[in-house]
């Protein structure tokens, strides 16, 4: 991207500078033959048998570069993960950017490189894109918006409605690392040993699917964290989710920084952790399958589903002291712009 | 969306207010059973036979409401049109919003209604979405980002590389109406009788495909207008495009406003016009097929492709006075933020 110092309005105008930006900044880094055709749509090979899965995410993370990731890397991981937890094999992605006039060209390059790296790790191709530029003061450096297409193979049927009382809940690793890292950066605590958990979960999910356990549903606990995701699930399946405080893995640094900032790790986003609901008889086998994968070394069984009883909260935390604390939905926006 | 006065940061936080916004603002208006499942991905029925087409667009139009459309309506049309001109039947869409804190709830409702109306007109469903909120002063009311999935039926094979010398170029109606309308609004000339051409082109494209003419390629001339699209095509197929000034349909109001603002309609975006390259022997039949459709009543044959000759511009305009004027790529950003 030689000579690209600052992003100008004309880089989003659809003319010469847009074409140059695409040809010199995006195409060489993203290394995608379909994208390189620069058609109005990416026309792809016929899909393997199964149901297509489609998803989208907008990313406005602040700061846009943080330990363990950046806007581009995060946006590709986020969309790959939404596909993976639906039981889909992630295949094709789109990548759109809304840039603020004056954005540093090197920072844009960081985002594109991050997206390319995540796509490579996840085994997906970025096949379509769009770039718009807004005047200085009408954006915030860069927003990234990804969409993803995958295929749920025939025979795979996951969903919250499959969850039964007695099912166990597994998390693939320590929680809250992404959100805590981003918030720590904003408080000048980036050097606190924290690192985002941001990573593409496709291969971990595949390992779990391949293990043949009776898997009911999967989610990745992003905005709102584990507590909010569990509330959404409990609401859908009409059961109660009981989390064991003792069992939830939380890193030492994350616990310390959350304590300092008044955050509850259960409400802070992960961007590379898997929540999986599994039949009780297969729970240990599922745990071993996840632990055998490099991304799941610190996985744990953290909860179980129960019949809902009138008047009880949909999600409760069994504390170290033996009491039960209701875990409601995230009510405000404790940690804005973490994704 | 009762009681939604202003958008708060917490509406994008992933907690209670996000859930409420989705349930009260998006779901009732978008009327999409798949979206209503609120899964991490929309898992869709298996696709009909053919090659999937995937595309994305980001929309930052200013003002976000204009005669003939709004941010939501435009964003769905834009993505439907990118699919349609690729020969794909548009099927499923995603719809993401990046909102500025303090956005008027009624304006958000306008965008969602516009997206819903366009989807209905186009016969597509919005099956996935995401909403983020950025602090006041870090955005500009609302940006919308759509992605679309369609299927190119077996046997349909369109592309710029199919274009041959002698092929004719057809436009489905008067050009530059979208861009001129948006820019006119910014200059307080919204009452000038202008109206955006923004519309979903799926059914028009289908009529042309059904006519059985030897169709080579299609495009919708958005950013950069007809002149820029023709340059991109000429570059790809290695031919020269000769446009007949006399034949290019330009509305009286558009001509007048462009004249006043120093714009050349050939460089101003359409958002509901089709450019189609057709074999010469089928050109008249293609024109009749398009004219028989309500969206194509004022269609015209406006150019033809020639062998490139060394030193000549890839796109030239044969003027009313018999001279030939080169039409280069749009060089700057004459009309920023028209889409």
XYZ file of C-alpha atoms in Angstrom:
678
model
C 0.000 0.000 0.000
C 2.812 2.288 -0.970
C 2.125 5.975 -0.572
C -1.145 5.568 1.318
C -0.611 8.058 4.078
C -4.093 9.153 5.083
C -7.527 8.041 3.937
C -9.321 10.689 1.891
C -13.027 11.045 1.227
C -12.315 10.123 -2.388
C -11.098 6.677 -1.298
C -14.768 5.916 -0.748
C -16.065 7.750 -3.805
C -16.098 4.839 -6.198
C -13.603 6.371 -8.604
C -9.883 6.136 -9.244
C -8.747 6.254 -5.619
C -11.255 3.606 -4.573
C -10.030 1.324 -7.336
C -6.431 1.978 -6.308
C -7.172 1.284 -2.645
C -8.843 -2.009 -3.529
C -6.083 -3.084 -5.876
C -3.137 -2.016 -3.723
C -4.373 -2.492 -0.163
C -7.064 -5.164 -0.124
C -6.313 -7.607 -2.918
C -2.644 -8.339 -2.129
C -3.357 -8.898 1.572
C -6.592 -10.833 1.331
C -5.290 -13.175 -1.354
C -8.739 -14.237 -2.569
C -9.192 -15.165 -6.252
C -12.969 -14.618 -6.065
C -12.551 -11.169 -4.508
C -9.979 -10.307 -7.155
C -12.654 -10.589 -9.834
C -14.222 -7.449 -8.336
C -17.696 -8.388 -9.498
C -20.903 -6.898 -8.102
C -21.364 -10.196 -6.269
C -18.995 -13.049 -5.565
C -20.309 -16.012 -7.528
C -19.132 -19.107 -5.662
C -18.930 -22.830 -6.295
C -22.074 -24.795 -5.463
C -22.322 -25.478 -1.732
C -21.794 -28.926 -0.229
C -25.048 -30.614 0.831
C -26.670 -29.076 3.873
C -28.448 -25.997 5.086
C -26.752 -22.653 4.448
C -26.094 -20.509 7.515
C -25.869 -16.736 7.144
C -24.834 -14.189 9.750
C -23.576 -10.625 10.127
C -21.783 -8.538 12.740
C -20.799 -4.895 13.005
C -17.638 -4.036 14.931
C -16.945 -0.674 16.550
C -14.327 -1.756 19.078
C -12.405 1.003 20.868
C -9.415 0.914 20.840
C -9.262 -0.820 17.454
C -5.926 -2.467 18.239
C -5.505 -4.382 21.511
C -3.351 -7.225 22.879
C -4.416 -10.332 20.995
C -6.223 -8.706 18.110
C -7.462 -5.740 16.141
C -10.646 -4.585 14.440
C -10.032 -6.721 11.352
C -8.977 -9.884 13.165
C -11.882 -9.547 15.604
C -14.477 -9.004 12.894
C -13.525 -12.140 10.987
C -13.335 -14.222 14.190
C -16.722 -12.942 15.344
C -18.488 -13.985 12.190
C -16.667 -17.301 11.850
C -17.667 -18.070 15.450
C -21.334 -17.240 14.885
C -21.326 -19.731 12.024
C -19.369 -22.383 13.926
C -21.603 -22.360 17.022
C -24.605 -22.852 14.729
C -23.009 -26.124 13.637
C -22.050 -24.669 10.275
C -18.735 -25.129 8.529
C -17.660 -21.508 7.865
C -16.845 -21.035 4.172
C -17.153 -17.536 2.738
C -17.026 -14.076 4.262
C -17.739 -10.512 3.245
C -15.801 -7.618 4.781
C -17.013 -4.007 4.704
C -15.313 -0.979 6.217
C -16.589 2.465 7.119
C -13.517 4.657 7.465
C -13.154 8.131 8.914
C -11.467 10.650 6.667
C -7.872 11.097 7.798
C -7.449 7.513 9.030
C -3.815 6.517 9.074
C -3.020 4.233 6.139
C -0.823 2.021 8.322
C -3.717 1.426 10.710
C -5.962 0.414 7.809
C -3.257 -1.999 6.736
C -3.213 -3.484 10.259
C -6.962 -4.147 10.025
C -6.752 -5.742 6.598
C -3.812 -7.887 7.698
C -5.743 -8.894 10.805
C -8.761 -9.905 8.745
C -6.540 -11.850 6.368
C -4.788 -13.650 9.222
C -8.059 -14.631 10.891
C -9.486 -15.843 7.578
C -6.413 -17.971 7.014
C -6.568 -19.445 10.518
C -10.259 -20.185 10.083
C -9.898 -21.643 6.598
C -12.372 -19.199 5.056
C -12.105 -16.799 2.128
C -13.135 -13.164 2.071
C -14.939 -12.960 -1.257
C -16.689 -9.581 -1.255
C -16.169 -6.195 0.315
C -17.071 -2.548 0.338
C -15.337 0.559 1.641
C -17.002 3.832 2.492
C -15.390 6.978 3.873
C -17.167 9.512 6.090
C -15.914 13.038 6.836
C -13.656 13.616 9.812
C -15.765 13.756 12.978
C -18.567 11.631 11.503
C -16.967 8.289 12.355
C -14.267 6.948 14.660
C -11.290 5.791 12.612
C -12.823 2.552 11.370
C -15.856 0.322 11.739
C -15.813 -3.170 10.227
C -18.827 -5.203 9.229
C -18.580 -8.842 8.266
C -21.116 -11.326 6.999
C -20.513 -15.045 6.699
C -21.886 -17.978 4.807
C -21.413 -21.548 5.955
C -23.145 -24.883 5.615
C -24.694 -26.975 8.363
C -24.053 -30.531 7.192
C -27.042 -32.813 6.924
C -27.563 -34.630 10.206
C -26.329 -31.755 12.370
C -29.235 -30.243 14.285
C -28.357 -27.848 17.073
C -30.620 -25.412 18.817
C -31.725 -24.164 22.191
C -34.994 -26.068 21.877
C -33.009 -29.325 21.976
C -31.781 -28.599 25.498
C -33.273 -30.823 28.238
C -33.292 -30.645 32.025
C -30.143 -32.352 33.278
C -27.982 -31.209 30.343
C -24.548 -29.945 31.293
C -22.915 -26.699 30.187
C -19.298 -26.612 29.103
C -17.071 -23.582 28.503
C -13.958 -24.003 26.392
C -11.674 -21.767 28.450
C -11.303 -18.831 30.854
C -14.004 -16.225 30.362
C -14.081 -12.442 29.953
C -10.578 -12.097 28.542
C -11.600 -10.160 25.459
C -13.816 -7.562 27.088
C -11.519 -7.092 30.062
C -8.513 -6.570 27.786
C -10.271 -3.941 25.681
C -11.592 -2.065 28.690
C -8.192 -2.273 30.386
C -6.627 -0.651 27.304
C -9.013 2.251 27.649
C -7.896 2.728 31.232
C -4.221 2.667 30.343
C -3.815 -0.819 31.801
C -2.804 -2.569 28.597
C 0.414 -3.832 30.119
C -1.382 -5.807 32.810
C -0.662 -9.198 31.222
C -4.128 -9.366 29.712
C -4.743 -10.683 26.222
C -7.968 -11.010 24.272
C -9.271 -14.543 23.757
C -10.241 -13.555 20.227
C -9.783 -16.583 17.924
C -11.735 -18.493 15.277
C -13.523 -21.452 16.863
C -14.223 -23.506 13.749
C -11.710 -26.270 14.372
C -12.594 -26.571 18.067
C -16.277 -26.899 17.211
C -15.419 -29.451 14.564
C -13.483 -31.501 17.126
C -16.499 -31.493 19.420
C -18.864 -32.454 16.588
C -16.489 -35.215 15.499
C -16.422 -36.647 19.017
C -19.980 -37.845 18.490
C -21.317 -36.648 21.835
C -25.002 -35.756 22.197
C -24.549 -32.041 21.603
C -27.707 -29.924 22.058
C -26.657 -26.343 21.329
C -23.640 -24.063 21.203
C -23.107 -20.322 21.615
C -20.226 -17.915 21.891
C -20.732 -15.569 24.823
C -19.900 -12.189 23.288
C -21.694 -8.971 24.296
C -23.224 -9.436 27.724
C -20.959 -12.376 28.496
C -21.775 -15.839 29.801
C -24.588 -14.594 32.061
C -26.482 -12.893 29.236
C -26.031 -15.791 26.822
C -27.330 -18.187 29.476
C -30.341 -15.931 30.014
C -31.119 -15.967 26.300
C -30.839 -19.745 26.209
C -32.936 -20.247 29.354
C -35.608 -17.961 27.928
C -35.759 -19.953 24.701
C -35.763 -23.462 26.109
C -37.895 -22.658 29.156
C -35.426 -24.195 31.599
C -33.316 -22.834 34.429
C -29.552 -22.614 34.129
C -27.512 -23.155 37.291
C -23.873 -22.064 37.087
C -21.298 -23.233 39.647
C -19.172 -20.251 40.660
C -16.323 -22.561 41.679
C -16.181 -24.131 38.242
C -16.192 -21.048 36.024
C -12.613 -20.479 34.842
C -11.495 -16.884 35.306
C -7.857 -15.893 34.855
C -6.026 -14.202 37.709
C -5.360 -11.003 35.745
C -8.941 -10.847 34.494
C -10.277 -11.282 38.024
C -7.970 -8.565 39.333
C -8.761 -6.035 36.593
C -12.500 -6.727 36.747
C -12.374 -6.224 40.488
C -10.564 -2.937 40.062
C -12.994 -1.710 37.416
C -16.116 -2.974 39.129
C -16.952 -5.493 36.410
C -18.387 -8.969 36.865
C -16.516 -11.378 34.561
C -19.772 -13.273 33.996
C -21.073 -10.232 32.093
C -17.921 -9.464 30.121
C -17.552 -10.589 26.505
C -15.450 -13.439 25.202
C -14.605 -13.538 21.486
C -13.050 -16.969 21.292
C -14.831 -19.121 23.837
C -17.422 -21.781 23.246
C -20.421 -22.557 25.413
C -21.771 -26.034 24.661
C -24.817 -27.767 26.113
C -24.368 -31.529 26.208
C -26.408 -34.517 27.398
C -25.354 -35.415 30.967
C -24.093 -38.893 30.075
C -21.752 -37.381 27.453
C -20.544 -34.412 29.463
C -17.191 -35.868 30.516
C -16.520 -37.135 27.005
C -17.337 -33.717 25.560
C -14.992 -32.098 28.073
C -12.173 -34.430 27.054
C -12.809 -33.745 23.343
C -12.549 -29.992 23.936
C -9.549 -30.300 26.271
C -7.677 -32.293 23.623
C -7.859 -29.294 21.273
C -5.237 -26.533 21.667
C -7.984 -23.924 22.128
C -9.717 -25.905 24.854
C -6.941 -26.877 27.277
C -8.635 -25.057 30.154
C -12.208 -26.074 29.392
C -14.572 -26.806 32.264
C -18.083 -27.987 32.983
C -19.672 -24.975 34.615
C -23.373 -25.607 34.941
C -26.459 -27.669 34.370
C -30.014 -27.118 33.238
C -32.984 -27.720 35.537
C -36.729 -27.566 35.224
C -37.825 -23.971 35.749
C -39.763 -23.372 38.928
C -42.246 -20.518 39.263
C -40.711 -17.379 40.670
C -37.103 -18.482 40.305
C -34.616 -16.619 38.122
C -33.824 -18.234 34.740
C -30.093 -18.167 35.547
C -28.588 -18.528 38.987
C -25.066 -18.745 40.308
C -24.345 -21.316 43.008
C -21.753 -19.424 44.985
C -18.720 -20.665 46.839
C -20.658 -20.072 50.028
C -23.524 -22.334 49.049
C -26.045 -19.600 48.298
C -27.767 -19.032 44.966
C -27.520 -15.606 43.339
C -29.806 -14.721 40.410
C -27.906 -13.632 37.285
C -30.152 -11.342 35.317
C -29.584 -10.039 31.786
C -26.930 -7.374 31.491
C -29.065 -4.359 32.242
C -27.080 -1.381 31.023
C -23.989 -1.083 28.926
C -21.197 -1.645 31.413
C -18.580 -2.167 28.756
C -19.536 -0.332 25.563
C -17.676 -0.856 22.295
C -15.823 -4.010 23.216
C -16.722 -5.483 19.813
C -41.445 0.712 19.180
C -43.406 2.420 21.910
C -41.384 4.604 24.208
C -38.225 4.569 22.115
C -37.368 8.226 22.107
C -33.594 8.316 21.674
C -31.042 5.607 21.066
C -28.764 5.050 24.056
C -25.345 3.438 24.166
C -26.929 0.535 26.058
C -29.115 -0.267 23.029
C -25.924 -1.621 21.496
C -24.573 -3.208 24.669
C -26.001 -6.676 24.179
C -28.137 -6.628 27.299
C -31.735 -5.856 28.168
C -32.147 -2.764 26.006
C -30.617 -4.495 22.988
C -33.030 -7.392 23.404
C -35.929 -4.956 23.777
C -34.884 -3.005 20.677
C -34.689 -6.192 18.647
C -38.000 -7.521 19.900
C -39.957 -4.277 19.699
C -38.404 -2.452 16.756
C -36.901 -4.970 14.356
C -38.932 -8.164 14.609
C -42.428 -6.687 14.162
C -41.384 -4.605 11.150
C -39.153 -7.097 9.392
C -41.642 -9.962 9.712
C -39.059 -12.691 9.201
C -39.565 -16.054 10.934
C -35.871 -16.954 10.580
C -34.749 -13.637 12.086
C -37.242 -14.118 14.916
C -35.320 -17.187 16.070
C -32.497 -14.814 17.070
C -29.829 -17.454 16.603
C -26.137 -16.716 16.216
C -26.587 -17.520 12.521
C -29.687 -17.853 10.381
C -29.863 -21.494 9.353
C -31.759 -21.546 6.051
C -33.397 -24.141 3.841
C -31.070 -25.837 1.354
C -30.484 -23.639 -1.690
C -31.973 -24.404 -5.098
C -29.438 -25.816 -7.563
C -26.910 -23.287 -8.777
C -23.955 -21.246 -7.674
C -24.398 -19.117 -4.548
C -23.729 -15.393 -4.959
C -22.628 -13.353 -1.947
C -22.220 -9.594 -1.706
C -22.030 -6.756 0.818
C -22.505 -2.986 0.852
C -22.046 -0.298 3.465
C -24.322 2.745 3.310
C -23.470 6.155 4.758
C -25.864 8.276 2.689
C -26.334 11.891 3.804
C -29.133 12.884 4.254
C -30.434 9.470 5.301
C -33.969 10.265 4.130
C -34.521 11.656 0.625
C -37.303 11.729 -1.973
C -37.779 8.160 -3.131
C -35.988 6.383 -0.317
C -34.084 6.275 2.921
C -31.019 4.582 4.394
C -32.869 1.320 5.039
C -34.677 1.137 1.716
C -31.490 2.043 -0.161
C -29.354 -0.516 1.631
C -31.660 -3.406 0.801
C -32.066 -2.261 -2.819
C -28.323 -1.889 -3.249
C -27.581 -5.423 -2.156
C -30.504 -6.967 -4.017
C -29.290 -5.199 -7.149
C -25.713 -6.424 -6.774
C -27.079 -9.966 -6.646
C -29.522 -9.467 -9.513
C -26.969 -8.030 -11.956
C -24.764 -11.041 -11.262
C -27.570 -13.203 -12.626
C -28.503 -14.416 -9.148
C -31.985 -14.740 -7.777
C -31.775 -12.699 -4.532
C -32.947 -14.789 -1.573
C -31.650 -13.860 1.866
C -30.261 -10.665 3.353
C -28.473 -9.544 6.497
C -28.953 -6.029 7.859
C -26.552 -4.382 10.311
C -26.778 -0.882 11.756
C -24.207 1.342 13.423
C -26.181 3.995 15.279
C -25.011 7.222 16.858
C -26.034 7.687 20.462
C -28.994 10.072 20.626
C -30.464 8.993 17.272
C -34.145 9.747 17.122
C -36.184 6.561 17.584
C -38.639 7.626 14.880
C -35.807 7.940 12.367
C -34.585 4.456 13.227
C -38.124 3.228 12.659
C -38.119 4.894 9.223
C -34.954 2.983 8.287
C -36.297 -0.346 9.486
C -39.586 0.240 7.681
C -37.678 1.185 4.537
C -35.600 -1.985 4.704
C -38.746 -4.052 5.279
C -40.540 -2.421 2.327
C -37.608 -2.979 -0.033
C -37.279 -6.593 1.088
C -40.971 -7.156 0.444
C -40.785 -5.558 -3.001
C -37.736 -7.636 -3.844
C -39.157 -10.877 -2.501
C -36.262 -11.439 -0.110
C -36.115 -12.027 3.647
C -33.854 -10.298 6.134
C -32.671 -13.231 8.220
C -29.838 -11.869 10.361
C -28.823 -8.532 11.805
C -26.690 -6.687 14.290
C -26.948 -3.283 15.945
C -24.101 -1.331 17.462
C -24.214 2.105 19.052
C -21.301 4.551 19.106
C -21.052 7.624 21.349
C -22.433 10.936 20.120
C -19.924 12.540 17.765
C -18.365 9.202 16.755
C -20.905 8.419 14.051
C -23.483 10.260 11.966
C -26.971 9.184 13.001
C -26.934 5.804 11.235
C -24.902 3.666 8.880
C -26.441 0.528 7.400
C -24.581 -2.478 6.110
C -26.274 -5.249 4.169
C -25.059 -8.542 2.818
C -27.003 -10.724 0.443
C -27.126 -14.332 -0.623
C -28.664 -15.453 -3.891
C -28.332 -18.290 -6.343
C -27.209 -18.101 -9.953
C -29.288 -20.826 -11.620
C -27.405 -23.456 -13.564
C -27.054 -22.337 -17.167
C -26.799 -18.634 -16.360
C -23.277 -17.413 -17.046
C -22.761 -13.675 -17.056
C -19.508 -11.776 -16.872
C -17.508 -9.003 -18.426
C -15.244 -11.528 -20.117
C -18.230 -12.668 -22.193
C -18.532 -9.269 -23.846
C -17.541 -9.139 -27.552
C -16.858 -6.308 -29.976
C -20.146 -5.290 -31.518
C -22.198 -5.932 -28.382
C -24.736 -3.266 -27.509
C -25.237 -1.565 -24.175
C -28.692 -0.989 -22.774
C -29.740 1.158 -19.820
C -33.086 0.512 -18.186
C -34.046 4.146 -17.576
C -32.939 7.742 -17.020
C -29.599 7.961 -15.259
C -28.205 9.885 -12.269
C -31.538 10.323 -10.498
C -30.389 8.885 -7.181
C -27.146 10.807 -6.797
C -28.607 14.044 -8.076
C -31.546 13.790 -5.668
C -29.311 13.193 -2.643
C -26.939 16.012 -3.537
C -29.859 18.331 -4.264
C -31.209 17.635 -0.771
C -27.895 18.725 0.688
C -28.186 22.012 -1.201
C -31.735 22.626 -0.024
C -33.148 21.790 -3.445
C -35.217 18.787 -2.377
C -38.395 20.327 -3.776
C -37.011 20.434 -7.291
C -39.151 17.558 -8.564
C -36.274 15.115 -8.245
C -36.745 11.596 -6.952
C -34.217 8.829 -6.411
C -34.390 5.911 -8.834
C -33.711 3.589 -5.884
C -35.599 0.304 -6.448
C -34.920 -3.425 -6.363
C -34.102 -4.679 -9.854
C -34.709 -8.395 -9.352
C -37.912 -8.682 -11.345
C -36.598 -6.507 -14.194
C -33.482 -8.645 -14.467
C -35.628 -11.767 -14.386
C -37.729 -10.441 -17.273
C -34.575 -9.862 -19.303
C -33.217 -13.314 -18.472
C -36.577 -14.880 -19.348
C -36.587 -13.162 -22.747
C -33.847 -15.542 -23.820
C -31.635 -12.888 -25.454
C -27.886 -13.441 -25.663
C -27.042 -11.510 -22.504
C -23.304 -11.060 -21.799
C -23.080 -9.086 -18.558
C -25.046 -6.729 -16.335
C -24.123 -4.032 -13.843
C -25.856 -1.381 -11.793
C -24.061 1.934 -12.176
C -23.846 3.121 -8.575
C -20.859 5.121 -7.221
C -19.065 6.763 -10.136
C -22.103 6.402 -12.376
C -22.390 5.000 -15.896
C -19.003 6.350 -16.996
C -17.092 4.645 -14.173
C -18.952 1.344 -14.568
C -18.196 1.373 -18.299
C -14.525 1.999 -17.530
C -14.414 -0.978 -15.185
C -16.066 -3.170 -17.800
C -13.828 -1.954 -20.623
C -10.769 -2.596 -18.474
C -11.882 -6.142 -17.737
C -12.920 -7.226 -21.206
C -10.187 -5.314 -23.039
C -12.622 -3.564 -25.396
C -13.620 0.039 -25.975
C -17.048 1.305 -24.979
C -18.600 4.013 -27.165
C -21.575 5.809 -25.637
C -23.953 7.890 -27.776
C -24.651 11.147 -25.951
C -27.949 11.543 -27.826
C -29.214 8.189 -26.630
C -28.423 8.406 -22.923
C -31.701 9.166 -21.126
C -31.348 12.049 -18.660
C -34.413 13.614 -17.023
C -35.001 17.345 -17.432
C -34.767 18.063 -13.693
C -31.628 15.956 -13.332
C -30.000 17.759 -16.248
C -30.919 21.153 -14.797
C -29.722 20.388 -11.261
C -26.509 18.744 -12.477
C -25.852 21.787 -14.636
C -26.375 24.071 -11.658
C -24.111 22.003 -9.381
C -21.420 21.381 -11.981
C -22.018 17.628 -12.104
C -21.894 15.384 -15.163
C -24.853 12.941 -15.010
C -22.647 10.254 -16.549
C -20.648 10.212 -13.297
C -23.576 10.384 -10.889
C -24.905 7.238 -9.192
C -28.085 5.376 -10.014
C -29.490 2.944 -7.440
C -32.197 1.331 -9.531
C -30.937 1.243 -13.094
C -29.626 -1.686 -15.039
C -26.788 -1.662 -17.558
C -26.934 -4.745 -19.777
C -24.528 -5.818 -22.499
C -26.286 -7.810 -25.207
C -25.316 -9.458 -28.508
C -26.041 -7.035 -31.363
C -28.607 -9.279 -33.056
C -30.630 -9.438 -29.825
C -30.336 -5.788 -28.840
C -33.770 -4.700 -30.031
C -35.417 -7.729 -28.473
C -33.651 -7.057 -25.184
C -34.799 -3.436 -25.314
C -38.402 -4.541 -25.832
C -38.166 -7.041 -22.952
C -36.949 -4.306 -20.624
C -39.442 -1.721 -21.899
C -42.310 -4.140 -21.247
C -41.427 -4.114 -17.532
C -42.772 -1.262 -15.375
C -39.231 -0.363 -14.260
C -37.918 -0.197 -17.816
C -40.427 1.970 -19.684
C -37.754 4.522 -20.602
C -34.970 2.080 -21.403
C -32.606 2.868 -24.259
C -29.688 1.431 -26.185
C -26.876 3.824 -25.363
C -23.661 2.358 -26.657
C -21.683 -0.382 -28.269
C -18.388 -2.160 -27.704
C -15.518 -1.912 -30.176
C -12.067 -3.402 -30.488
C -9.669 -1.305 -28.439
C -7.161 0.658 -30.467
C -3.791 1.698 -29.067
C -3.834 5.113 -27.480
C -7.601 5.502 -27.457
C -9.556 5.928 -24.210
C -11.404 2.816 -22.964
C -14.681 4.765 -22.831
C -15.646 7.588 -25.167
C -18.758 9.669 -25.619
C -19.918 10.351 -29.174
C -21.294 13.844 -28.702
C -24.237 15.507 -30.352
C -21.727 17.453 -32.387
C -20.085 14.382 -33.838
C -16.900 14.570 -31.790
C -15.629 11.906 -29.421
C -14.883 12.823 -25.816
C -12.930 10.434 -23.566
C -14.766 9.496 -20.364
C -12.197 8.612 -17.761
C -12.803 7.037 -14.342
C -14.314 9.362 -11.791
C -11.123 10.909 -10.470
C -12.070 12.484 -7.158
C -15.159 12.262 -5.052
C -17.509 14.725 -6.681
C -20.519 13.473 -4.817
C -19.509 11.933 -1.494
C -21.944 9.937 0.632
C -24.650 9.379 -1.954
C -24.894 5.744 -0.882
